[in-house]
Tab-separated table of C-alpha atoms and ligand atoms in Angstrom:
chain	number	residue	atom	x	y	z
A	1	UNK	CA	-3.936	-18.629	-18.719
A	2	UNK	CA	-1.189	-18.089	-21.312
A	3	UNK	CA	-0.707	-22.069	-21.600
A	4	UNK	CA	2.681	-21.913	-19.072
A	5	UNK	CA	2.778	-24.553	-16.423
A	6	UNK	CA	3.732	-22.343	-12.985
A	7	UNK	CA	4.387	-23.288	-9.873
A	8	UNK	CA	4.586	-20.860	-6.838
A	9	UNK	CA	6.553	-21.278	-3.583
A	10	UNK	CA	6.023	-19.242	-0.139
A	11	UNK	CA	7.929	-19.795	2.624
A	12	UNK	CA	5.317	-19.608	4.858
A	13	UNK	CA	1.684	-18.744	4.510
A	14	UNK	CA	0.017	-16.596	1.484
A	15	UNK	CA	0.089	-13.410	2.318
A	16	UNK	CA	2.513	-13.171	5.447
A	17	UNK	CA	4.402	-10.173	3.957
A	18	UNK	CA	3.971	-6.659	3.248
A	19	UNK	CA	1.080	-7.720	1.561
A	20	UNK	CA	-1.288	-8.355	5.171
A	21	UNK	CA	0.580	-4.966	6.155
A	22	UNK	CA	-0.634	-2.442	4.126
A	23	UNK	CA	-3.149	0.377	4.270
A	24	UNK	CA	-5.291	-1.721	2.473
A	25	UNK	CA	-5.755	1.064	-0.028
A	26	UNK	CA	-6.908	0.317	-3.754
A	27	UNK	CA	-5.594	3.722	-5.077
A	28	UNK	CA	-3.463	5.818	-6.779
A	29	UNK	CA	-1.389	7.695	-4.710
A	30	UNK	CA	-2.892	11.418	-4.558
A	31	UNK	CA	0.728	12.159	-2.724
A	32	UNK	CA	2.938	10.523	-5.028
A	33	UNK	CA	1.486	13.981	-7.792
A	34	UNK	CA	3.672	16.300	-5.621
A	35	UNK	CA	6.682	13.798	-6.769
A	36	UNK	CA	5.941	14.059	-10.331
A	37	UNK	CA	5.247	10.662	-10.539
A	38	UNK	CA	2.243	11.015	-13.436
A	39	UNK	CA	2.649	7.706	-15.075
A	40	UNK	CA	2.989	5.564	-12.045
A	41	UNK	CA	-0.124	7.798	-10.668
A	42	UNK	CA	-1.865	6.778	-14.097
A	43	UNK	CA	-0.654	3.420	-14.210
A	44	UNK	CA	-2.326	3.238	-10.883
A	45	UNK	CA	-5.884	5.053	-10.945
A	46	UNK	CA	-6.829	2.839	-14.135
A	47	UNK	CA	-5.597	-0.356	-12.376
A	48	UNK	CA	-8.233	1.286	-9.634
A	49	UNK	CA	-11.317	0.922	-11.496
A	50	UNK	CA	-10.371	-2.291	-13.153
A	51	UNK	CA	-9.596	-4.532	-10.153
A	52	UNK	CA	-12.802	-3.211	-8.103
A	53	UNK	CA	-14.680	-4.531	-11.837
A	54	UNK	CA	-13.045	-7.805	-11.211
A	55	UNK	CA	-13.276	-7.930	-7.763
A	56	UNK	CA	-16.095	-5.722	-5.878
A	57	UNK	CA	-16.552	-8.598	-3.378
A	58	UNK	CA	-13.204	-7.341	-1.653
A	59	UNK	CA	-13.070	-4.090	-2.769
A	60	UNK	CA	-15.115	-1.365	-2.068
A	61	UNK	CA	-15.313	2.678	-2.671
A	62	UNK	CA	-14.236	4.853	-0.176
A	63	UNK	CA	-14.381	8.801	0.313
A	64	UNK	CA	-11.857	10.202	1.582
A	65	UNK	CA	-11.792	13.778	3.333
A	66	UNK	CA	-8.838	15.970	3.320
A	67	UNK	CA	-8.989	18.914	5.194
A	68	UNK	CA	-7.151	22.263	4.256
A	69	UNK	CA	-4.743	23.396	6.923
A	70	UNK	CA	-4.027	26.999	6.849
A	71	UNK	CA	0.509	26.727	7.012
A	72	UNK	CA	0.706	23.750	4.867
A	73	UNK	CA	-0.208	22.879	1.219
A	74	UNK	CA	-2.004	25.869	-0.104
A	75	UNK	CA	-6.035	24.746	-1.176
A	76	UNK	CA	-5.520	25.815	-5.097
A	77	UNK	CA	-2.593	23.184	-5.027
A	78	UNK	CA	-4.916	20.606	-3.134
A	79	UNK	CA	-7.746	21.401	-5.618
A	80	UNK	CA	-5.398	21.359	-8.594
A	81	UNK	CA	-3.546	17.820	-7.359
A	82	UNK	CA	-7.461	16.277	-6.989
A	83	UNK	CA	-7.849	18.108	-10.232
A	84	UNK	CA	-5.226	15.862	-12.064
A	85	UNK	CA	-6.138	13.043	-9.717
A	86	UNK	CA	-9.750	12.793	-11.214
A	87	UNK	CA	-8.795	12.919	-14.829
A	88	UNK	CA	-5.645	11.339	-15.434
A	89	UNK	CA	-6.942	7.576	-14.766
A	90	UNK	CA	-9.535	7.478	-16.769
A	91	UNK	CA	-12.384	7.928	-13.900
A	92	UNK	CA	-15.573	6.218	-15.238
A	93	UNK	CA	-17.716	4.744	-11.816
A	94	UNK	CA	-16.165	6.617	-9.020
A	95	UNK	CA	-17.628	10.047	-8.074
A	96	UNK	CA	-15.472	13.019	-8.628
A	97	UNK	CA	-14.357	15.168	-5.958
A	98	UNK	CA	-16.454	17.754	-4.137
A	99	UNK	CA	-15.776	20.194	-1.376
A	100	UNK	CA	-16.847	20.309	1.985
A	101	UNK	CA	-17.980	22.760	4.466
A	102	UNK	CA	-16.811	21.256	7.881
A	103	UNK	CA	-19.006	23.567	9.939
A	104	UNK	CA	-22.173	21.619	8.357
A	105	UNK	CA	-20.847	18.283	6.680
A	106	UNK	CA	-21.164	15.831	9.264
A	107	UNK	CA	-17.068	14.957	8.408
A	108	UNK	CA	-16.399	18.241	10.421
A	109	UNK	CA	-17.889	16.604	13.624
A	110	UNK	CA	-15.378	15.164	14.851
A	111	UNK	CA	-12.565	17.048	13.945
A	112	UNK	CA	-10.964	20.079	16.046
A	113	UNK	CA	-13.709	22.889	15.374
A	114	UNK	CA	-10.194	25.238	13.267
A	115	UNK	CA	-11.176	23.068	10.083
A	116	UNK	CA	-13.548	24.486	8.400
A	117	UNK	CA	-13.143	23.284	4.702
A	118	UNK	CA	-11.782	20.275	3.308
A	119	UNK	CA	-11.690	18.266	-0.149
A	120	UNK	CA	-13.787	14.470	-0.473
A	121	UNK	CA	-12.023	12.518	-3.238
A	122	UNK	CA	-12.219	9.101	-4.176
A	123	UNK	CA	-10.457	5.556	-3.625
A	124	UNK	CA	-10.933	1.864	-3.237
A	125	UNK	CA	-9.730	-0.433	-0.019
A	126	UNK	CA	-9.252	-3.943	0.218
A	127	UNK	CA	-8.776	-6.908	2.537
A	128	UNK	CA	-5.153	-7.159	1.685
A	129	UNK	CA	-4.641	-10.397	2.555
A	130	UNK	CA	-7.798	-11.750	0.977
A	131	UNK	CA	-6.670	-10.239	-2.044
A	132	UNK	CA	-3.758	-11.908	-2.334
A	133	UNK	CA	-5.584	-15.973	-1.459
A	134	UNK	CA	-7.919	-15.165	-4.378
A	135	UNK	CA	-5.109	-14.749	-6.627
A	136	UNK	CA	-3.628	-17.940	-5.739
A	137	UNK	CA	-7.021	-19.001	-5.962
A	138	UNK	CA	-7.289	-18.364	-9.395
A	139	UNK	CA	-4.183	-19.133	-10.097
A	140	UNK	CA	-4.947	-22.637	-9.169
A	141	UNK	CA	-8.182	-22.629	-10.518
A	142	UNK	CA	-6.285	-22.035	-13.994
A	143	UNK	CA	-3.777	-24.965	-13.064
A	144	UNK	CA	-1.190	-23.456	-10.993
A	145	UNK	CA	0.886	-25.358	-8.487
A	146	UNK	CA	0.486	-23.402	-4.927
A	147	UNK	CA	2.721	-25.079	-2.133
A	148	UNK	CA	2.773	-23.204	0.979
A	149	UNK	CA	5.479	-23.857	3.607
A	150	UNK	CA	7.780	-24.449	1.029
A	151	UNK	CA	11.313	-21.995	0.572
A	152	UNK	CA	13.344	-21.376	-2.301
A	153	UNK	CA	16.887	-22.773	-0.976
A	154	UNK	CA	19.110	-22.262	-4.150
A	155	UNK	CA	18.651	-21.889	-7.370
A	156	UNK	CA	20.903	-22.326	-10.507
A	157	UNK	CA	21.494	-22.436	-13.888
A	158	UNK	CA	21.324	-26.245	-15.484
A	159	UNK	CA	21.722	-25.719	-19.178
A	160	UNK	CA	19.186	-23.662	-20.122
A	161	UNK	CA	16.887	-24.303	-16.803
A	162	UNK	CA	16.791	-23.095	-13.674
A	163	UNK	CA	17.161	-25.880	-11.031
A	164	UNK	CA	15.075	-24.900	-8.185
A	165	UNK	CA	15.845	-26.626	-4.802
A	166	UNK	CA	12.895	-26.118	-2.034
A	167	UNK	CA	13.268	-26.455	1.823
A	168	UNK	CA	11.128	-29.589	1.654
A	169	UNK	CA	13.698	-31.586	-0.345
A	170	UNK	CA	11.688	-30.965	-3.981
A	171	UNK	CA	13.916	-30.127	-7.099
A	172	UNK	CA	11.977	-28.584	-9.921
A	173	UNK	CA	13.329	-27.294	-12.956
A	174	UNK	CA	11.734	-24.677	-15.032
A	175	UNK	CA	12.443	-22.388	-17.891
A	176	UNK	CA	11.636	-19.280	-16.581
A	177	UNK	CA	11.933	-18.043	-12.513
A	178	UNK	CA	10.505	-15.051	-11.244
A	179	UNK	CA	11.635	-13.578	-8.360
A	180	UNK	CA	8.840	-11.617	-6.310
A	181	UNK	CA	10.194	-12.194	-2.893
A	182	UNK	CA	9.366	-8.910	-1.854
A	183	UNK	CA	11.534	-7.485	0.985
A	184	UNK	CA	13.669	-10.298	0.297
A	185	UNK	CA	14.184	-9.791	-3.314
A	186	UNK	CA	18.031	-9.535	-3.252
A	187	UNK	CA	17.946	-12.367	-0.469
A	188	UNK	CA	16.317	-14.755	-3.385
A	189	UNK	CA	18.382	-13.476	-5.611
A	190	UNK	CA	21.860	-14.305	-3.622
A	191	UNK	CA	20.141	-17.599	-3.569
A	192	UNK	CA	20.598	-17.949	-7.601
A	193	UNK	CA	24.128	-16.537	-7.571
A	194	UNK	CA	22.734	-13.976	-9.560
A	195	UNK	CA	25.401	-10.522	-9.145
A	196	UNK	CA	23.523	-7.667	-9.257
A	197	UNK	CA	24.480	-3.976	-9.132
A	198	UNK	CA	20.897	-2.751	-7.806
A	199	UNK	CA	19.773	-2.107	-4.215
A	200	UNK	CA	16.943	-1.908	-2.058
A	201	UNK	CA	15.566	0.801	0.364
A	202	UNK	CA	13.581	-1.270	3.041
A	203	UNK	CA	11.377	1.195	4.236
A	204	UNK	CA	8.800	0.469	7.339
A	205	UNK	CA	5.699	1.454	7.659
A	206	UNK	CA	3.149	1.530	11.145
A	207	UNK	CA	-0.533	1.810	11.720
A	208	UNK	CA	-2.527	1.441	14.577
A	209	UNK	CA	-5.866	0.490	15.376
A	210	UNK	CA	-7.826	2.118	17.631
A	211	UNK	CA	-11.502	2.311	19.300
A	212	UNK	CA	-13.631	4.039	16.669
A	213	UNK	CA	-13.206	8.223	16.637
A	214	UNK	CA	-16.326	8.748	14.292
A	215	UNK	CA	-19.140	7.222	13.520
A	216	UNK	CA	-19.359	8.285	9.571
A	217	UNK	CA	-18.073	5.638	6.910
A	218	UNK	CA	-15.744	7.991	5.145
A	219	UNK	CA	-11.968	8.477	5.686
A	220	UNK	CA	-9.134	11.385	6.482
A	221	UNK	CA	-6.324	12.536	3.950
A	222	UNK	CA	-4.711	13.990	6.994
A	223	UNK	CA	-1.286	16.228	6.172
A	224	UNK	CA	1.515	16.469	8.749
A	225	UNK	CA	3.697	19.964	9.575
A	226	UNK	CA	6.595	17.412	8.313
A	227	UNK	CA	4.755	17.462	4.997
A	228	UNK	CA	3.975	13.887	5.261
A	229	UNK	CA	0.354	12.869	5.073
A	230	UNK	CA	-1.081	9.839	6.826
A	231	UNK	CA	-5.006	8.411	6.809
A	232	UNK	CA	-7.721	7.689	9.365
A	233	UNK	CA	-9.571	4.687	7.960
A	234	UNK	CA	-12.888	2.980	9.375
A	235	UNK	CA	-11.848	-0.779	10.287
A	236	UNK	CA	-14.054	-3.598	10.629
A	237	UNK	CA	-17.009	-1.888	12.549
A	238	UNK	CA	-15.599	-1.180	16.219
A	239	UNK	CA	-12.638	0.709	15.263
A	240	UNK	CA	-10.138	3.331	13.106
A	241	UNK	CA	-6.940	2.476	11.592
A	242	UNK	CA	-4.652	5.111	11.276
A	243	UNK	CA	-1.570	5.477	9.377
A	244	UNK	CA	1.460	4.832	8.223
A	245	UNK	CA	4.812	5.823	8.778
A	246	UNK	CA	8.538	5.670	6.690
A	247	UNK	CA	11.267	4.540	8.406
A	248	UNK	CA	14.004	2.865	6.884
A	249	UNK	CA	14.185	-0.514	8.342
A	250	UNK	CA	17.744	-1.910	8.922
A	251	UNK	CA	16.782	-4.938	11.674
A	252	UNK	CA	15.460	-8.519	10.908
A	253	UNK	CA	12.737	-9.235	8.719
A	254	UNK	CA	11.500	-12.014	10.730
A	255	UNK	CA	10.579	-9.005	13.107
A	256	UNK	CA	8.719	-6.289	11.637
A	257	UNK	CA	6.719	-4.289	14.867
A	258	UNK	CA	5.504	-1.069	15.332
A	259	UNK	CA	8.161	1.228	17.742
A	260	UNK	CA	6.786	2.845	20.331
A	261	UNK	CA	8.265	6.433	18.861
A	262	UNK	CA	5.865	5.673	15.619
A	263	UNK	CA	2.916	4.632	17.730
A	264	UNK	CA	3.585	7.907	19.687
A	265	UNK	CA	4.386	9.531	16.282
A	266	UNK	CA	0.644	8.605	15.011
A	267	UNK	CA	-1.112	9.363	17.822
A	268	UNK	CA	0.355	13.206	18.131
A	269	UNK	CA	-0.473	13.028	14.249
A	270	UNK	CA	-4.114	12.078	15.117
A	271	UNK	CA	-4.325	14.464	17.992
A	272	UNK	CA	-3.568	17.172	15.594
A	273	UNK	CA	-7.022	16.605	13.965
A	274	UNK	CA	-9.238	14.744	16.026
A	275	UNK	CA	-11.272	16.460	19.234
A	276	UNK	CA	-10.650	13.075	20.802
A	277	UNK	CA	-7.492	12.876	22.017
A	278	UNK	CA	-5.269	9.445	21.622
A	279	UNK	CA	-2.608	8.179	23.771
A	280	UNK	CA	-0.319	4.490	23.222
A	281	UNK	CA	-2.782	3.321	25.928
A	282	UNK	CA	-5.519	3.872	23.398
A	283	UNK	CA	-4.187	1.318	20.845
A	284	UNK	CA	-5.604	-1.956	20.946
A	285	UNK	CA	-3.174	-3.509	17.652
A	286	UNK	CA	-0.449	-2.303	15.745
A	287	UNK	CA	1.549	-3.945	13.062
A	288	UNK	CA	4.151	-3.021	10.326
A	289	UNK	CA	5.568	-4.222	6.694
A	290	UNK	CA	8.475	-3.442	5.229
A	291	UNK	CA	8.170	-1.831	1.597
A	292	UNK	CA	10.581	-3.296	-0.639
A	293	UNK	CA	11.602	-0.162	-2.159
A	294	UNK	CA	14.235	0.540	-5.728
A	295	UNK	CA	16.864	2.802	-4.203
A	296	UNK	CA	16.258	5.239	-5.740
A	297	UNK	CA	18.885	8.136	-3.689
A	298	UNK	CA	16.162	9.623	-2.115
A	299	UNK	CA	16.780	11.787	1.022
A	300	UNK	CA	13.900	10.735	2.440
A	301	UNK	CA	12.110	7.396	3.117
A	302	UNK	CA	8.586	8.636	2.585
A	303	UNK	CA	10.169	10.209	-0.906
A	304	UNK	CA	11.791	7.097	-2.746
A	305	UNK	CA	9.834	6.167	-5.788
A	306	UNK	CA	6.985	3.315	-4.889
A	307	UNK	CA	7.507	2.475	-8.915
A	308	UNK	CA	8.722	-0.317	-9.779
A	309	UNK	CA	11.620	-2.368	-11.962
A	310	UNK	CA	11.312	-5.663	-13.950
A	311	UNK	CA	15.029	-7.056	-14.573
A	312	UNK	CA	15.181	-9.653	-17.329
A	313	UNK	CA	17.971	-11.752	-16.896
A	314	UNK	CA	18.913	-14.521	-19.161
A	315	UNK	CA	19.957	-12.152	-22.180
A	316	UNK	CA	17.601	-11.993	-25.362
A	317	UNK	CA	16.353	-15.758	-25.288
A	318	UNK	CA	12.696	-15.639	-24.728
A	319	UNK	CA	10.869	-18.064	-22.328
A	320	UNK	CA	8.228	-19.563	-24.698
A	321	UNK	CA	4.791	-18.713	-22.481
B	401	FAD	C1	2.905	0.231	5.480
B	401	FAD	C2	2.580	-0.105	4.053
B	401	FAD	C3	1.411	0.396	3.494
B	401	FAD	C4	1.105	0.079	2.171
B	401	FAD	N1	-0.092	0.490	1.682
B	401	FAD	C5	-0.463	0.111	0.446
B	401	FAD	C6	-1.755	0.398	-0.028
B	401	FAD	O1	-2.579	0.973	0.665
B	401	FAD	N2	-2.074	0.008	-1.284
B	401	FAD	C7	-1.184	-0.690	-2.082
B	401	FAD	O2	-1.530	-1.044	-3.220
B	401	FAD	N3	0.040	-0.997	-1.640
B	401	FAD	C8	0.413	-0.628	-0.392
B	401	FAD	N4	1.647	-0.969	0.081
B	401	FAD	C9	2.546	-1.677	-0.807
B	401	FAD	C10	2.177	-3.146	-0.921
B	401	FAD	O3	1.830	-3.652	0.350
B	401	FAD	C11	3.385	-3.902	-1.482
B	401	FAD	O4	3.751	-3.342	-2.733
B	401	FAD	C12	3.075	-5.364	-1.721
B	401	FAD	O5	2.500	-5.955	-0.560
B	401	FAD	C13	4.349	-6.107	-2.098
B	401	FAD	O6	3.985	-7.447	-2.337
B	401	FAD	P1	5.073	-8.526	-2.623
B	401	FAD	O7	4.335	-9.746	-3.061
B	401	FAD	O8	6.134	-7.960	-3.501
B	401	FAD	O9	5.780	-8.773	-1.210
B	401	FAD	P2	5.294	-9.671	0.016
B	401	FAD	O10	3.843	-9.499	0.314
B	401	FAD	O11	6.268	-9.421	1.122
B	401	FAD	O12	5.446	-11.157	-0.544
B	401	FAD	C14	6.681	-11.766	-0.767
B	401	FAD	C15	6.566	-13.191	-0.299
B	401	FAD	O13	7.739	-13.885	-0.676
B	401	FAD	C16	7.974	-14.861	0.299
B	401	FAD	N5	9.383	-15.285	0.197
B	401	FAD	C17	10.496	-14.530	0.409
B	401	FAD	N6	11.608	-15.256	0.205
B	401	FAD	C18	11.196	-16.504	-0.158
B	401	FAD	C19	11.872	-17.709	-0.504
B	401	FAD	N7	13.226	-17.796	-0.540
B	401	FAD	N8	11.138	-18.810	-0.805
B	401	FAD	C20	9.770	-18.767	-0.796
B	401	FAD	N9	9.080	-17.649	-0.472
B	401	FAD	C21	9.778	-16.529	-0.167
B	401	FAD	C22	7.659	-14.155	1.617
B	401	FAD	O14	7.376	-15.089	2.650
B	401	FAD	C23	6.464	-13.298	1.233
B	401	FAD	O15	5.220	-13.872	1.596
B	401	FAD	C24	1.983	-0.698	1.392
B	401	FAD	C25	3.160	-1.194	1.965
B	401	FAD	C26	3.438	-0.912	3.297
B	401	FAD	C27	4.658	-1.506	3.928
């Protein structure tokens, strides 16, 4: 749209990546408060409202319930985090938070009958994957090349081009390459004999899907003893997704499951909450991305920063687009 002429290669099909592996959440990141991350938080929320504008045929409004837990996360610093969460973004369309009485809200139903108050808040979800086609979709509708199947072999430095060699024998050259390989970021980057001094934290995350535990079309902020929080989502009409977990993932991207300790990990999480009590039998699909992650020194996976880097390099020439 900026008058560039772009051409974008995936290995193997749109959206085969972390991308068809998320939550499927259009939010922005009520947890990621307690890490001080305001402006990413910000960045986020604003980016909320604007992508349901553009897209409300894939993205939707969701309420979310988060019960208070007497032992964890006192409710004045729940009520002060949704506090910040509804007015930092710039809120205009999505209702604000409200509290609920679990004893009479029908959300209480079918938790454990010890809840008896909880917070409703506000996000967005998305098909993930859906998400990601229509941007190629518009990217092509707005010229783009799109060639699926097709790998970034090497690239390197012809004057001053890059000299792209694909898997399917193509050579393009181009004045400007973007590397947004995800999980394999570094991989790509090797690829363009590029040094570099930064590194990744490749962190996992697992959801299951199980045979619907409620039959209200809200979802659970759910928090763990651990202090980790994980969600119980309403997925396509049968059933409940519920996740994720952080693990750092140090095996083969070409394999990214669920273990059985996180499915067993989820379900204890869920059993915490829900009268209805889950066992690995009960899962009927599980799957599991890898979150390319800045390492960022963090102890722990759930706590490295989910912000993000742009490195420019190619010193102070400009590309012209
Ligand atoms: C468990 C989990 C839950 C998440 N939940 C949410 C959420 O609710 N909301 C949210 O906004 N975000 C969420 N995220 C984060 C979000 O999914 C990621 O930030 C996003 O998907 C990253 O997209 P990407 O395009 O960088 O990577 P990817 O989707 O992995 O895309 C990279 C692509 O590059 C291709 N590729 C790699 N190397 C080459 C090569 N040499 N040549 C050609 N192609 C190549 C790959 O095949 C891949 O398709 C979650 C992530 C995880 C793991």
């Amino acid at each position: 749209m900026r008058g560039a002429k772009v051409v974008l290669v995936e290995r193997g099909d749109l959206a085969q990546g972390t991308s068809s592996a998320s939550t499927k959440l259009i939010h922005g990141g009520l947890r990621y408060l307690e890490h001080y991350e305001f402006a990413l938080v910000r960045e986020a929320l604003s980016e909320r409202e604007r992508l349901w504008a553009v897209a409300p045929h894939i993205i939707w409004p969701l309420r979310f319930v988060l019960p208070y837990r007497p032992g964890l996360r006192p409710r004045w610093l729940l009520r002060m985090g949704l506090f910040l969460y509804d007015h930092l973004g710039g809120r205009k369309h999505l209702p604000p938070t409200r509290t609920l009485n679990l004893r009479k809200d029908a959300a209480g139903r079918p938790l454990q009958p010890q809840f008896r108050f909880a917070f409703e808040y506000s996000d967005c979800w998305v098909d993930d994957a859906r998400l990601v086609v229509l941007n190629a979709r518009d990217a092509a509708d707005h010229g783009a090349e799109i060639h699926t199947r097709s790998e970034l072999i090497q690239l390197a430095r012809l004057d001053d081009l890059w000299r792209a060699t694909l898997s399917d024998g193509r050579i393009l050259l181009a004045r400007a390459a973007i590397n947004a390989a995800g999980p394999r970021v570094l991989e790509a980057l090797g690829r363009a004999h590029v040094a570099t001094s930064q590194s990744m934290r490749l962190v996992r995350g697992s959801h299951i899907v199980v045979r619907r535990l409620y039959d209200h079309d809200r979802a659970y902020f759910f928090q763990l003893p651990d202090k980790r929080i994980f969600f119980a989502i309403p997925y396509e009409d049968d059933f409940t997704l519920v996740g994720t977990t952080d693990a750092d993932h140090h095996g083969s991207l070409d394999d990214v499951h669920a273990t059985p300790e996180e499915i067993a990990y989820l379900c204890e999480g869920a059993n915490g909450y829900f009268r209805t009590k889950l066992t690995p039998a009960d899962v009927v699909w599980s799957y599991a991305g890898v979150r390319p992650l800045i390492d960022d020194g963090s102890g722990k996976p759930e706590a490295a920063t989910r912000g993000y880097t742009l490195r420019v390099d190619g010193g102070a020439r400009k590309p012209r687009c």
